[in-house]
Amino acid sequence: MGMESAGSSSGAASTQGGEPPPPLPPRPSQALETDSASVVAERPQVQSKPTTTTAISSMNIQTLSFPDGSRGTFSTASDNNNAGNTEQSSTLASTGMASLGFNPIGSSIGHDIDESMSIMSLAPTLRPPGDLESLLIGDMSKKSPAWTLLRSQSTAVPPFETVRAEEDTILTDFAHEFDDIPDESEKSWSDEDRLKMWKSKLKHFMILSSAGKPIYSRHGDLALINSSMGVVQTIISFYEGAKNPLQGFTAGNTRFVIVTEGPLYFVAISRLGESDSQLRAQLDALYMQILSTLTLPALTNIFANRPSTDLRKPLQGTESLLSSLADSFTRGSPSALLGALECLRLRKSHRHAINNAFLRTRTEKLLYGLIVAGGRLVSVIRPRRHSLHPSDLQLIFNMLFESGGVKAGGGENWIPLCLPAFNNRGYLYMYVSFLDVDPESERDLSAAGEEIAIILISPDKESFFDLQHMRDDVVAELKKKGHLDIIKTAAQQGRAKITEIAPGTHVSHFLFKSRANVQFCMPSFSPTFDSLISHRRLMSLYHNLHSTIHAKHTHVKVLHCVGEDSTSLAWITPIFEFYCVAGPNASRAVMTQGANKIIQWAKREEERLFIIGGGVF
């Protein structure tokens, strides 16, 4: 009755207003609540009353089987209430389906529920049409203009401003990594304190013989670590006995890598995150350093006659060379990482004139001639069919500019030397002269980056005076033409800053390697990476990029990495290798733009940055 009166009143209103408005749809939710309430209320009353035969005969009992194996029994009226029961059963069925979230097409049940649900929750793979796209899908991955402006302003944040706690903990004491461990003569230090200091080092290099004799350790005297070397030798021997040589293993966050070269075991222990291939390359360099002192036949003969020989005596005096080489790996050496050399930036015409001065004054006993300024190659002359391997030149540069032994001597030096990549079975003889040095006065070793050396190599051990005369002629020629001052000026200027190479970019540092010339270039480390810890963080990032893009079975040519403290990019082609780093907010577009600018600069300056061919005779 209430419905009829409401309908009549609405009809009267519509008659007065002209056209009748559309009728309001019924609210199925209320009907559903009323029906379900009646069902719940009536069922206990029917079951609570005593039943008779007439009541039983008017009921139909149905049993339904469900897919899960369970069964349900339902009772319905048979004759008089067929129409009402049919409607009620359909309502119950619809209610059950709606409770599971499935509403039949055309059914009005559950519309209010459907309207309160998310479109994306019902059909996450469907794109909503038109107006809903911007709300639900279209702009989810986009940022507002304010966010874009804020990000562009924060792109200039340098890398490593915010460092993860665990990284900061690892490198906290890196400034003391190269401090010497007191020996037994220091009475104020107990063995436990010395051993604790030894364990605090982030990187160790050990060399021992197959008989277990210790040969070299970067940190600690051999008495302190003799037991540790014995454990390492036992582990290696166990795997060799099983015909399965041990290559490496991990203990906690420490990586152990073993390289076996004849009767020698080389062990690297690192917590700096380098890959196995990078650590093996460093151990190979230490092996080359030993061969440069002894040659391969001499080393083989020593252990062939007496396997338990103590090799410390034949290598006495070369510990500083091994230590300086190991320390360069620990600090992070771009040259060792890339397997390439760095050259001093000079005009092509100036470098060509220096090469010609070398060639004009060449003696017949010369094999190789080099001019080096602060560890960077200025000029090289060589035979037509011979070239110096970068690993041999790294040994020479380590001896001259890193270890301090040859520099401390000053003036002229005559050094027998084996270059293993050239010929590991014999010696060459190297004449070294540092320019503008007074042998009787103390050398200022702080200006190592500006030192200029002339290196002349000969296979003849009697050629000292010939090479000395050639050196005098070369220096006179360079001074006469003013080229020696040009070399000094370029060495004093140092590497160019990144703002001079690619102004306007947000790249903080890069490494560019010319694969054809086996040479690389990079900007100055200052001011962002001039500290020891920031330099190590930068080199660790380069090590990770290099190991990832050069991993076995990988075909990645461009690698873009985003971290909490930096953004980095690696790019390799058959022509070059390129690695760069920027702040954590630098986008991919910013990195790509900066990389393209730097690579274009390297192509323009190629003949200034790299020695292409050199002087050939």
Coordinates of C-alpha atoms in Angstrom, one line a residue:
M1 CA 0.0 0.0 0.0
G2 CA 2.8 2.3 0.8
M3 CA 4.3 1.7 -2.6
E4 CA 1.0 2.4 -4.3
S5 CA 0.4 5.7 -2.5
A6 CA 3.9 6.8 -3.3
G7 CA 3.3 5.9 -6.9
S8 CA 0.1 7.8 -7.1
S9 CA 1.6 10.9 -5.5
S10 CA 4.5 10.8 -8.0
G11 CA 2.0 10.4 -10.8
A12 CA 0.1 13.4 -9.7
A13 CA 3.2 15.5 -9.6
S14 CA 4.2 14.4 -13.0
T15 CA 0.7 15.2 -14.4
Q16 CA 1.1 18.8 -13.0
G17 CA 4.6 19.2 -14.4
G18 CA 4.0 18.0 -17.9
E19 CA 6.0 15.0 -19.0
P20 CA 6.3 12.3 -16.5
P21 CA 9.8 11.6 -15.1
P22 CA 11.2 8.2 -15.5
P23 CA 10.2 5.8 -12.7
L24 CA 12.8 5.2 -10.0
P25 CA 14.3 1.7 -10.1
P26 CA 13.6 -0.5 -7.1
R27 CA 16.3 -1.0 -4.6
P28 CA 17.2 -4.6 -4.8
S29 CA 19.4 -4.5 -1.8
Q30 CA 16.4 -3.7 0.4
A31 CA 14.3 -6.5 -1.2
L32 CA 17.3 -8.8 -0.8
E33 CA 17.5 -7.9 2.9
T34 CA 13.7 -8.3 3.4
D35 CA 13.7 -11.7 1.6
S36 CA 16.7 -13.0 3.4
A37 CA 15.3 -11.8 6.7
S38 CA 12.0 -13.5 6.1
V39 CA 13.8 -16.7 5.1
V40 CA 15.9 -16.7 8.2
A41 CA 12.9 -15.8 10.4
E42 CA 10.5 -18.4 9.0
R43 CA 12.7 -21.4 8.9
P44 CA 13.1 -21.7 12.7
Q45 CA 9.4 -21.3 13.1
V46 CA 8.6 -24.1 10.7
Q47 CA 11.2 -26.4 12.3
S48 CA 10.0 -25.6 15.8
K49 CA 6.3 -26.6 15.1
P50 CA 5.2 -30.2 15.3
T51 CA 5.0 -31.7 11.9
T52 CA 2.1 -33.8 10.6
T53 CA 1.6 -36.2 7.7
T54 CA -0.1 -33.4 5.7
A55 CA 2.8 -31.1 6.2
I56 CA 5.3 -33.8 5.2
S57 CA 3.4 -34.7 2.1
S58 CA 3.4 -31.0 1.0
M59 CA 7.2 -30.8 1.0
N60 CA 9.7 -32.0 -1.7
I61 CA 13.2 -32.9 -0.5
Q62 CA 16.0 -32.5 -3.0
T63 CA 19.7 -33.5 -2.7
L64 CA 22.3 -31.6 -4.7
S65 CA 25.9 -32.7 -5.2
F66 CA 28.7 -30.1 -5.4
P67 CA 31.9 -30.3 -7.3
D68 CA 34.0 -30.7 -4.2
G69 CA 32.2 -33.9 -3.3
S70 CA 29.9 -32.5 -0.6
R71 CA 26.1 -32.7 -0.7
G72 CA 23.3 -30.5 0.4
T73 CA 19.6 -31.2 1.1
F74 CA 16.9 -28.6 0.4
S75 CA 13.1 -28.8 1.0
T76 CA 10.6 -26.9 -1.2
A77 CA 6.8 -26.7 -1.3
S78 CA 5.3 -29.0 -3.9
D79 CA 2.0 -27.7 -5.2
N80 CA 0.5 -24.5 -3.9
N81 CA 3.6 -22.5 -3.7
N82 CA 5.4 -23.4 -6.9
A83 CA 5.5 -19.9 -8.3
G84 CA 6.6 -18.4 -5.0
N85 CA 9.1 -21.1 -4.4
T86 CA 10.5 -20.7 -7.9
E87 CA 11.0 -17.0 -7.3
Q88 CA 12.5 -17.7 -3.8
S89 CA 14.9 -20.3 -5.1
S90 CA 16.1 -18.0 -7.9
T91 CA 16.6 -15.3 -5.3
L92 CA 18.6 -17.6 -3.1
A93 CA 20.7 -18.8 -6.0
S94 CA 21.4 -15.3 -7.0
T95 CA 22.2 -14.4 -3.4
G96 CA 24.7 -17.3 -3.2
M97 CA 26.3 -16.3 -6.5
A98 CA 26.5 -12.7 -5.4
S99 CA 28.2 -13.6 -2.2
L100 CA 30.9 -15.2 -4.2
G101 CA 31.2 -12.1 -6.4
F102 CA 29.5 -13.5 -9.5
N103 CA 26.3 -11.8 -10.6
P104 CA 24.3 -13.1 -13.5
I105 CA 23.9 -10.9 -16.6
G106 CA 20.8 -8.8 -16.2
S107 CA 20.5 -9.4 -12.5
S108 CA 20.0 -6.4 -10.3
I109 CA 21.4 -8.1 -7.2
G110 CA 24.7 -6.8 -6.0
H111 CA 24.8 -3.6 -8.0
D112 CA 25.6 -1.5 -5.0
I113 CA 28.4 -3.9 -4.1
D114 CA 29.7 -3.7 -7.6
E115 CA 29.7 0.0 -7.6
S116 CA 31.8 0.1 -4.5
M117 CA 34.5 -2.2 -6.0
S118 CA 37.5 -1.0 -8.0
I119 CA 37.6 -1.6 -11.7
M120 CA 41.3 -2.5 -11.5
S121 CA 40.5 -5.1 -8.8
L122 CA 38.0 -6.9 -11.1
A123 CA 40.0 -6.7 -14.4
P124 CA 43.6 -5.7 -13.8
T125 CA 44.5 -6.7 -17.4
L126 CA 41.9 -4.5 -19.1
R127 CA 42.4 -0.9 -19.8
P128 CA 39.4 1.2 -18.8
P129 CA 38.0 3.4 -21.5
G130 CA 38.2 7.1 -22.1
D131 CA 37.9 9.3 -19.0
L132 CA 39.0 6.7 -16.5
E133 CA 42.4 6.1 -18.2
S134 CA 44.2 9.1 -16.7
L135 CA 42.8 8.3 -13.3
L136 CA 43.6 4.6 -13.2
I137 CA 46.4 3.7 -15.6
G138 CA 47.6 6.3 -18.0
D139 CA 49.5 8.6 -15.6
M140 CA 50.5 6.1 -13.0
S141 CA 54.2 6.0 -14.2
K142 CA 54.4 9.7 -14.9
K143 CA 55.6 12.4 -12.6
S144 CA 54.1 15.8 -12.1
P145 CA 55.8 18.9 -13.5
A146 CA 56.8 19.9 -9.9
W147 CA 58.5 16.5 -9.4
T148 CA 60.3 16.8 -12.8
L149 CA 61.6 20.2 -11.9
L150 CA 62.8 19.1 -8.4
R151 CA 64.5 16.1 -10.0
S152 CA 66.3 18.2 -12.6
Q153 CA 67.5 20.5 -9.9
S154 CA 68.8 17.6 -7.8
T155 CA 70.6 15.9 -10.7
A156 CA 73.8 17.8 -9.8
V157 CA 74.1 15.9 -6.5
P158 CA 77.5 14.2 -6.7
P159 CA 77.7 10.4 -6.2
F160 CA 78.4 8.8 -2.8
E161 CA 76.8 11.7 -0.9
T162 CA 74.6 9.1 0.8
V163 CA 76.3 5.8 1.4
R164 CA 74.6 2.7 2.8
A165 CA 75.5 1.8 6.4
E166 CA 77.1 -1.5 5.6
E167 CA 79.3 0.1 2.9
D168 CA 80.3 2.9 5.3
T169 CA 81.2 0.2 7.9
I170 CA 83.4 -1.7 5.5
L171 CA 85.5 1.3 4.4
T172 CA 85.5 3.1 7.8
D173 CA 89.2 2.1 8.5
F174 CA 90.3 2.0 4.9
A175 CA 92.6 5.0 5.5
H176 CA 94.6 2.6 7.8
E177 CA 94.6 -0.2 5.3
F178 CA 98.3 0.3 4.3
D179 CA 99.6 0.8 7.8
D180 CA 102.4 -1.7 8.7
I181 CA 101.7 -4.3 11.3
P182 CA 104.2 -4.1 14.2
D183 CA 106.6 -7.0 14.3
E184 CA 107.7 -9.1 17.3
S185 CA 110.3 -6.5 18.4
E186 CA 107.5 -4.1 19.4
K187 CA 107.0 -5.2 23.0
S188 CA 104.0 -2.9 23.4
W189 CA 102.0 -5.0 21.0
S190 CA 100.8 -8.5 22.0
D191 CA 100.3 -11.3 19.5
E192 CA 96.5 -11.0 19.8
D193 CA 96.6 -7.3 19.0
R194 CA 98.8 -7.9 16.0
L195 CA 96.6 -10.7 14.8
K196 CA 93.5 -8.5 15.2
M197 CA 95.1 -5.8 13.2
W198 CA 96.0 -8.3 10.5
K199 CA 92.4 -9.6 10.3
S200 CA 91.1 -6.0 10.0
K201 CA 92.8 -5.6 6.6
L202 CA 90.3 -5.7 3.7
K203 CA 92.7 -7.3 1.2
H204 CA 95.5 -9.7 1.5
F205 CA 98.0 -11.2 -1.0
M206 CA 99.9 -14.3 -0.2
I207 CA 102.5 -16.3 -2.1
L208 CA 103.7 -19.7 -1.0
S209 CA 105.4 -22.7 -2.5
S210 CA 103.7 -26.1 -3.1
A211 CA 105.8 -27.5 -0.2
G212 CA 104.1 -25.0 2.1
K213 CA 107.0 -22.6 2.4
P214 CA 105.9 -19.0 2.8
I215 CA 107.3 -16.6 0.2
Y216 CA 105.5 -13.3 0.5
S217 CA 102.6 -11.7 2.4
R218 CA 101.4 -8.1 1.9
H219 CA 100.4 -7.6 5.6
G220 CA 102.2 -9.0 8.6
D221 CA 105.5 -10.8 8.9
L222 CA 105.7 -14.4 8.0
A223 CA 106.0 -15.5 11.6
L224 CA 102.5 -14.0 12.3
I225 CA 100.7 -15.7 9.4
N226 CA 102.7 -18.9 9.1
S227 CA 99.9 -21.0 10.5
S228 CA 97.4 -19.3 8.2
M229 CA 99.5 -20.1 5.2
G230 CA 99.8 -23.7 6.4
V231 CA 96.0 -24.0 6.5
V232 CA 95.7 -22.6 2.9
Q233 CA 98.4 -25.0 1.7
T234 CA 96.5 -27.9 3.2
I235 CA 93.2 -27.0 1.6
I236 CA 94.9 -26.5 -1.8
S237 CA 96.8 -29.8 -1.6
F238 CA 93.6 -31.7 -0.7
Y239 CA 91.8 -30.6 -3.8
E240 CA 94.8 -31.2 -6.0
G241 CA 95.0 -34.7 -4.7
A242 CA 91.4 -35.2 -5.8
K243 CA 92.4 -34.0 -9.3
N244 CA 90.1 -31.1 -8.9
P245 CA 92.2 -27.9 -8.4
L246 CA 90.6 -25.3 -6.1
Q247 CA 89.9 -22.0 -7.9
G248 CA 88.3 -20.1 -5.0
F249 CA 85.7 -20.1 -2.2
T250 CA 83.7 -17.7 -0.1
A251 CA 83.7 -17.4 3.7
G252 CA 81.1 -14.9 4.9
N253 CA 81.7 -11.7 3.0
T254 CA 85.3 -12.6 2.1
R255 CA 86.3 -14.1 -1.2
F256 CA 89.3 -16.3 -1.6
V257 CA 90.9 -16.8 -5.0
I258 CA 93.8 -19.2 -5.7
V259 CA 96.0 -19.3 -8.8
T260 CA 98.6 -22.0 -9.3
E261 CA 101.7 -21.3 -11.4
G262 CA 104.0 -24.2 -11.4
P263 CA 105.5 -24.7 -7.9
L264 CA 103.9 -21.4 -6.6
Y265 CA 100.5 -20.8 -5.1
F266 CA 99.1 -17.2 -5.3
V267 CA 96.2 -16.4 -2.9
A268 CA 94.1 -13.2 -2.9
I269 CA 91.7 -12.6 0.0
S270 CA 89.4 -9.7 -0.5
R271 CA 86.3 -8.0 1.0
L272 CA 86.1 -5.3 -1.6
G273 CA 83.7 -7.0 -3.9
E274 CA 86.0 -7.7 -6.9
S275 CA 85.2 -10.6 -9.2
D276 CA 87.2 -13.8 -9.5
S277 CA 88.6 -12.8 -12.9
Q278 CA 89.7 -9.4 -11.7
L279 CA 91.5 -11.0 -8.7
R280 CA 93.1 -13.6 -10.9
A281 CA 94.4 -10.8 -13.2
Q282 CA 96.0 -9.2 -10.1
L283 CA 97.6 -12.4 -9.0
D284 CA 98.9 -12.9 -12.5
A285 CA 100.6 -9.5 -12.3
L286 CA 102.3 -10.5 -9.1
Y287 CA 103.5 -13.7 -10.8
M288 CA 104.9 -11.5 -13.7
Q289 CA 106.7 -9.4 -11.2
I290 CA 108.5 -12.5 -9.8
L291 CA 109.4 -13.6 -13.3
S292 CA 110.7 -10.1 -14.1
T293 CA 113.3 -10.8 -11.4
L294 CA 114.1 -14.5 -11.9
T295 CA 112.9 -15.5 -15.4
L296 CA 110.9 -18.7 -15.9
P297 CA 113.9 -21.1 -16.5
A298 CA 115.6 -19.9 -13.3
L299 CA 112.4 -20.3 -11.3
T300 CA 111.8 -23.8 -12.6
N301 CA 115.4 -25.0 -12.0
I302 CA 115.3 -23.8 -8.4
F303 CA 112.3 -26.0 -7.5
A304 CA 113.2 -28.8 -9.8
N305 CA 116.4 -29.5 -7.7
R306 CA 114.9 -28.7 -4.3
P307 CA 111.1 -28.4 -4.0
S308 CA 111.4 -27.1 -0.4
T309 CA 113.6 -24.2 -1.4
D310 CA 113.0 -20.9 0.4
L311 CA 112.4 -18.5 -2.4
R312 CA 112.7 -15.4 -0.1
K313 CA 116.5 -15.3 -0.6
P314 CA 116.4 -15.1 -4.4
L315 CA 113.7 -12.5 -4.2
Q316 CA 115.3 -10.5 -1.5
G317 CA 115.1 -6.8 -2.2
T318 CA 112.1 -7.0 -4.5
E319 CA 109.4 -7.0 -1.7
S320 CA 108.8 -3.3 -2.2
L321 CA 108.0 -4.0 -5.9
L322 CA 105.4 -6.6 -4.9
S323 CA 104.0 -4.5 -2.2
S324 CA 103.6 -1.4 -4.4
L325 CA 101.9 -3.5 -7.0
A326 CA 99.6 -5.0 -4.5
D327 CA 98.7 -1.6 -2.9
S328 CA 97.9 -0.2 -6.3
F329 CA 95.3 -3.0 -6.7
T330 CA 93.9 -2.4 -3.3
R331 CA 93.5 1.4 -3.9
G332 CA 92.0 0.7 -7.3
S333 CA 94.0 0.9 -10.5
P334 CA 92.2 1.9 -13.7
S335 CA 95.2 0.6 -15.8
A336 CA 95.1 -2.8 -14.2
L337 CA 91.3 -3.0 -14.4
L338 CA 91.2 -2.1 -18.2
G339 CA 94.5 -3.8 -19.1
A340 CA 95.5 -0.6 -20.9
L341 CA 98.0 2.3 -20.6
E342 CA 97.4 6.0 -20.1
C343 CA 99.1 8.5 -22.3
L344 CA 100.0 12.2 -21.7
R345 CA 97.8 14.5 -23.7
L346 CA 99.8 16.2 -26.4
R347 CA 99.3 17.8 -29.8
K348 CA 99.8 15.4 -32.6
S349 CA 102.6 17.6 -34.1
H350 CA 104.5 17.8 -30.8
R351 CA 104.3 14.0 -30.3
H352 CA 105.4 13.5 -33.9
A353 CA 108.4 15.8 -33.4
I354 CA 109.4 14.0 -30.2
N355 CA 109.3 10.6 -32.0
N356 CA 111.5 12.0 -34.8
A357 CA 114.0 13.2 -32.2
F358 CA 114.1 9.7 -30.8
L359 CA 114.6 8.1 -34.2
R360 CA 117.3 10.5 -35.3
T361 CA 119.4 9.8 -32.2
R362 CA 118.8 6.1 -32.1
T363 CA 121.7 3.7 -31.5
E364 CA 121.9 0.3 -33.2
K365 CA 121.8 -1.5 -29.8
L366 CA 118.4 0.0 -28.9
L367 CA 115.3 -2.3 -28.8
Y368 CA 112.7 0.0 -27.2
G369 CA 112.8 3.7 -26.3
L370 CA 110.2 5.4 -24.0
I371 CA 109.6 8.8 -22.6
V372 CA 107.3 8.7 -19.5
A373 CA 105.9 11.6 -17.5
G374 CA 104.4 10.8 -14.1
G375 CA 103.4 7.3 -15.1
R376 CA 101.8 8.4 -18.4
L377 CA 103.4 7.5 -21.7
V378 CA 104.7 10.4 -23.8
S379 CA 106.5 8.7 -26.7
V380 CA 107.6 5.2 -27.8
I381 CA 109.8 3.9 -30.5
R382 CA 110.0 0.2 -31.4
P383 CA 111.0 -2.3 -34.1
R384 CA 108.5 -2.7 -36.9
R385 CA 107.4 -6.2 -35.9
H386 CA 107.6 -5.8 -32.1
S387 CA 105.4 -4.0 -29.7
L388 CA 105.5 -3.8 -25.9
H389 CA 102.7 -5.5 -24.0
P390 CA 100.7 -3.3 -21.5
S391 CA 101.5 -5.8 -18.7
D392 CA 105.3 -5.3 -19.3
L393 CA 104.9 -1.5 -19.3
Q394 CA 102.9 -1.7 -16.1
L395 CA 105.8 -3.6 -14.4
I396 CA 108.2 -0.9 -15.6
F397 CA 106.0 2.0 -14.4
N398 CA 105.5 0.3 -11.1
M399 CA 109.2 0.0 -10.6
L400 CA 109.9 3.6 -11.6
F401 CA 107.0 5.6 -10.2
E402 CA 105.3 3.5 -7.5
S403 CA 107.9 1.5 -5.5
G404 CA 110.3 4.5 -4.9
G405 CA 113.4 2.3 -5.1
V406 CA 114.6 3.5 -8.5
K407 CA 113.5 7.1 -7.9
A408 CA 115.4 7.3 -4.6
G409 CA 118.6 6.5 -6.5
G410 CA 118.1 9.5 -8.8
G411 CA 120.1 10.3 -11.9
E412 CA 120.9 7.2 -14.0
N413 CA 120.1 3.5 -13.4
W414 CA 121.1 0.3 -15.1
I415 CA 118.7 -2.5 -14.4
P416 CA 118.6 -6.1 -15.8
L417 CA 114.9 -6.9 -16.3
C418 CA 112.8 -9.7 -17.7
L419 CA 109.7 -8.6 -19.6
P420 CA 107.6 -11.8 -19.3
A421 CA 105.1 -10.9 -22.1
F422 CA 107.9 -10.2 -24.5
N423 CA 110.2 -13.1 -23.5
N424 CA 110.0 -14.8 -20.1
R425 CA 113.2 -16.8 -20.7
G426 CA 115.8 -14.1 -20.7
Y427 CA 116.9 -10.6 -19.5
L428 CA 116.8 -7.3 -21.2
Y429 CA 118.8 -4.3 -19.9
M430 CA 117.1 -1.0 -19.1
Y431 CA 118.8 2.3 -18.9
V432 CA 116.7 4.8 -16.8
S433 CA 117.4 8.5 -16.5
F434 CA 115.2 11.0 -14.6
L435 CA 115.5 14.5 -16.2
D436 CA 116.5 17.6 -14.2
V437 CA 117.6 15.6 -11.2
D438 CA 120.7 16.2 -9.1
P439 CA 121.9 12.8 -7.9
E440 CA 123.7 14.4 -4.9
S441 CA 120.6 16.2 -3.6
E442 CA 117.5 14.8 -2.1
R443 CA 114.7 14.2 -4.6
D444 CA 111.3 15.7 -4.0
L445 CA 109.2 12.5 -4.2
S446 CA 106.0 14.5 -3.7
A447 CA 106.0 15.6 -7.3
A448 CA 105.7 12.1 -8.6
G449 CA 103.1 13.1 -11.1
E450 CA 105.5 15.5 -12.8
E451 CA 108.6 13.4 -13.1
I452 CA 110.0 12.8 -16.6
A453 CA 112.0 9.7 -17.3
I454 CA 113.8 8.5 -20.4
I455 CA 113.8 4.6 -20.6
L456 CA 116.1 2.9 -23.1
I457 CA 116.0 -0.9 -23.4
S458 CA 118.6 -3.1 -25.1
P459 CA 119.2 -6.8 -25.3
D460 CA 123.0 -6.1 -25.0
K461 CA 124.3 -6.0 -21.4
E462 CA 127.4 -4.1 -22.6
S463 CA 125.4 -1.2 -24.1
F464 CA 125.3 1.1 -21.1
F465 CA 127.5 3.8 -22.6
D466 CA 125.8 3.7 -26.0
L467 CA 122.4 4.2 -24.4
Q468 CA 123.8 7.0 -22.2
H469 CA 125.2 8.8 -25.2
M470 CA 121.8 8.4 -26.9
R471 CA 120.0 9.9 -23.9
D472 CA 122.3 13.0 -24.0
D473 CA 121.5 13.5 -27.7
V474 CA 117.7 13.1 -27.1
V475 CA 117.6 15.6 -24.3
A476 CA 119.7 18.1 -26.2
E477 CA 117.4 17.8 -29.2
L478 CA 114.2 18.2 -27.1
K479 CA 115.6 21.2 -25.3
K480 CA 116.7 22.8 -28.6
K481 CA 113.2 22.5 -30.1
G482 CA 111.4 23.4 -26.9
H483 CA 109.7 20.1 -26.6
L484 CA 111.0 19.3 -23.2
D485 CA 109.2 22.4 -21.8
I486 CA 106.0 21.3 -23.6
I487 CA 106.2 17.9 -21.8
K488 CA 106.8 19.5 -18.4
T489 CA 103.9 21.9 -18.9
A490 CA 101.5 19.1 -19.9
A491 CA 102.6 17.0 -16.9
Q492 CA 102.2 19.9 -14.5
Q493 CA 98.7 20.6 -15.8
G494 CA 97.6 17.0 -15.1
R495 CA 94.4 15.5 -16.3
A496 CA 91.6 17.7 -17.6
K497 CA 88.6 18.2 -15.4
I498 CA 85.2 16.8 -16.4
T499 CA 83.8 20.3 -16.6
E500 CA 86.4 21.1 -19.3
I501 CA 85.8 17.9 -21.3
A502 CA 82.0 18.0 -21.3
P503 CA 80.6 21.2 -19.8
G504 CA 77.0 21.1 -18.8
T505 CA 76.8 17.4 -18.2
H506 CA 76.2 15.8 -14.8
V507 CA 78.7 13.0 -15.3
S508 CA 81.2 13.1 -12.4
H509 CA 83.9 10.7 -13.8
F510 CA 84.5 8.3 -16.7
L511 CA 86.9 5.8 -18.2
F512 CA 87.3 5.6 -21.9
K513 CA 89.4 2.8 -23.4
S514 CA 90.5 2.6 -27.1
R515 CA 90.4 -1.1 -27.7
A516 CA 92.5 -0.9 -30.9
N517 CA 95.3 1.1 -29.2
V518 CA 95.0 -0.7 -25.8
Q519 CA 95.1 2.7 -24.2
F520 CA 92.6 4.7 -22.0
C521 CA 91.9 8.2 -20.8
M522 CA 90.1 9.7 -17.8
P523 CA 89.5 13.1 -16.2
S524 CA 91.0 14.3 -13.0
F525 CA 89.8 12.6 -9.7
S526 CA 89.6 15.9 -7.9
P527 CA 87.7 17.4 -6.3
T528 CA 85.0 14.6 -6.0
F529 CA 87.2 11.5 -5.7
D530 CA 90.6 12.8 -4.5
S531 CA 90.3 11.2 -1.0
L532 CA 91.4 7.6 -0.5
I533 CA 87.9 6.3 0.5
S534 CA 86.0 8.1 -2.3
H535 CA 88.5 6.9 -4.8
R536 CA 88.0 3.3 -3.6
R537 CA 84.3 3.6 -3.8
L538 CA 84.6 4.9 -7.4
M539 CA 86.9 2.0 -8.3
S540 CA 84.6 -0.5 -6.7
L541 CA 81.8 0.8 -8.8
Y542 CA 83.9 0.5 -12.0
H543 CA 84.9 -3.1 -10.9
N544 CA 81.2 -4.0 -10.6
L545 CA 80.4 -2.5 -14.0
H546 CA 83.4 -4.2 -15.7
S547 CA 82.7 -7.6 -14.2
T548 CA 79.0 -7.5 -15.1
I549 CA 79.4 -6.5 -18.7
H550 CA 82.4 -8.9 -19.3
A551 CA 80.8 -11.8 -17.5
K552 CA 80.8 -15.2 -19.3
H553 CA 77.8 -15.9 -21.5
T554 CA 76.6 -12.3 -21.3
H555 CA 75.6 -10.3 -24.4
V556 CA 75.0 -7.0 -22.7
K557 CA 76.4 -4.0 -24.6
V558 CA 74.9 -1.2 -22.6
L559 CA 74.4 -1.4 -18.9
H560 CA 72.6 1.3 -16.9
C561 CA 72.6 0.9 -13.1
V562 CA 70.7 3.0 -10.6
G563 CA 71.7 2.8 -6.9
E564 CA 71.0 4.7 -3.7
D565 CA 74.2 6.6 -3.9
S566 CA 75.1 6.8 -7.6
T567 CA 74.0 6.2 -11.2
S568 CA 76.4 4.5 -13.6
L569 CA 76.6 3.5 -17.2
A570 CA 78.8 1.0 -19.1
W571 CA 78.9 0.8 -22.9
I572 CA 81.1 -1.5 -25.0
T573 CA 81.6 -1.7 -28.7
P574 CA 84.3 -3.3 -30.9
I575 CA 86.0 0.2 -30.9
F576 CA 85.8 1.4 -27.3
E577 CA 84.8 0.6 -23.8
F578 CA 83.2 3.4 -21.8
Y579 CA 82.3 3.6 -18.1
C580 CA 80.9 6.7 -16.3
V581 CA 79.3 7.6 -13.0
A582 CA 77.0 10.4 -11.9
G583 CA 74.8 11.3 -8.9
P584 CA 71.9 9.2 -7.7
N585 CA 69.3 11.5 -9.2
A586 CA 70.7 11.5 -12.8
S587 CA 68.2 10.1 -15.2
R588 CA 68.9 7.8 -18.1
A589 CA 68.5 10.6 -20.6
V590 CA 71.1 12.7 -18.7
M591 CA 73.5 9.8 -18.6
T592 CA 73.1 9.1 -22.3
Q593 CA 73.6 12.8 -23.2
G594 CA 76.7 13.1 -21.1
A595 CA 78.1 9.8 -22.5
N596 CA 77.6 11.0 -26.1
K597 CA 79.3 14.3 -25.4
I598 CA 82.4 12.5 -23.9
I599 CA 82.7 10.0 -26.6
Q600 CA 82.5 12.7 -29.3
W601 CA 85.2 14.6 -27.4
A602 CA 87.4 11.4 -27.3
K603 CA 87.0 10.9 -31.1
R604 CA 87.9 14.5 -31.8
E605 CA 90.9 14.4 -29.5
E606 CA 92.0 10.8 -30.4
E607 CA 95.4 11.7 -31.8
R608 CA 96.1 13.9 -28.8
L609 CA 94.9 11.3 -26.2
F610 CA 96.5 8.2 -27.6
I611 CA 99.7 7.1 -29.3
I612 CA 98.7 5.7 -32.6
G613 CA 101.5 3.6 -34.0
G614 CA 104.4 5.5 -32.4
G615 CA 107.9 5.7 -33.9
V616 CA 108.8 2.6 -35.9
F617 CA 112.3 1.7 -37.2

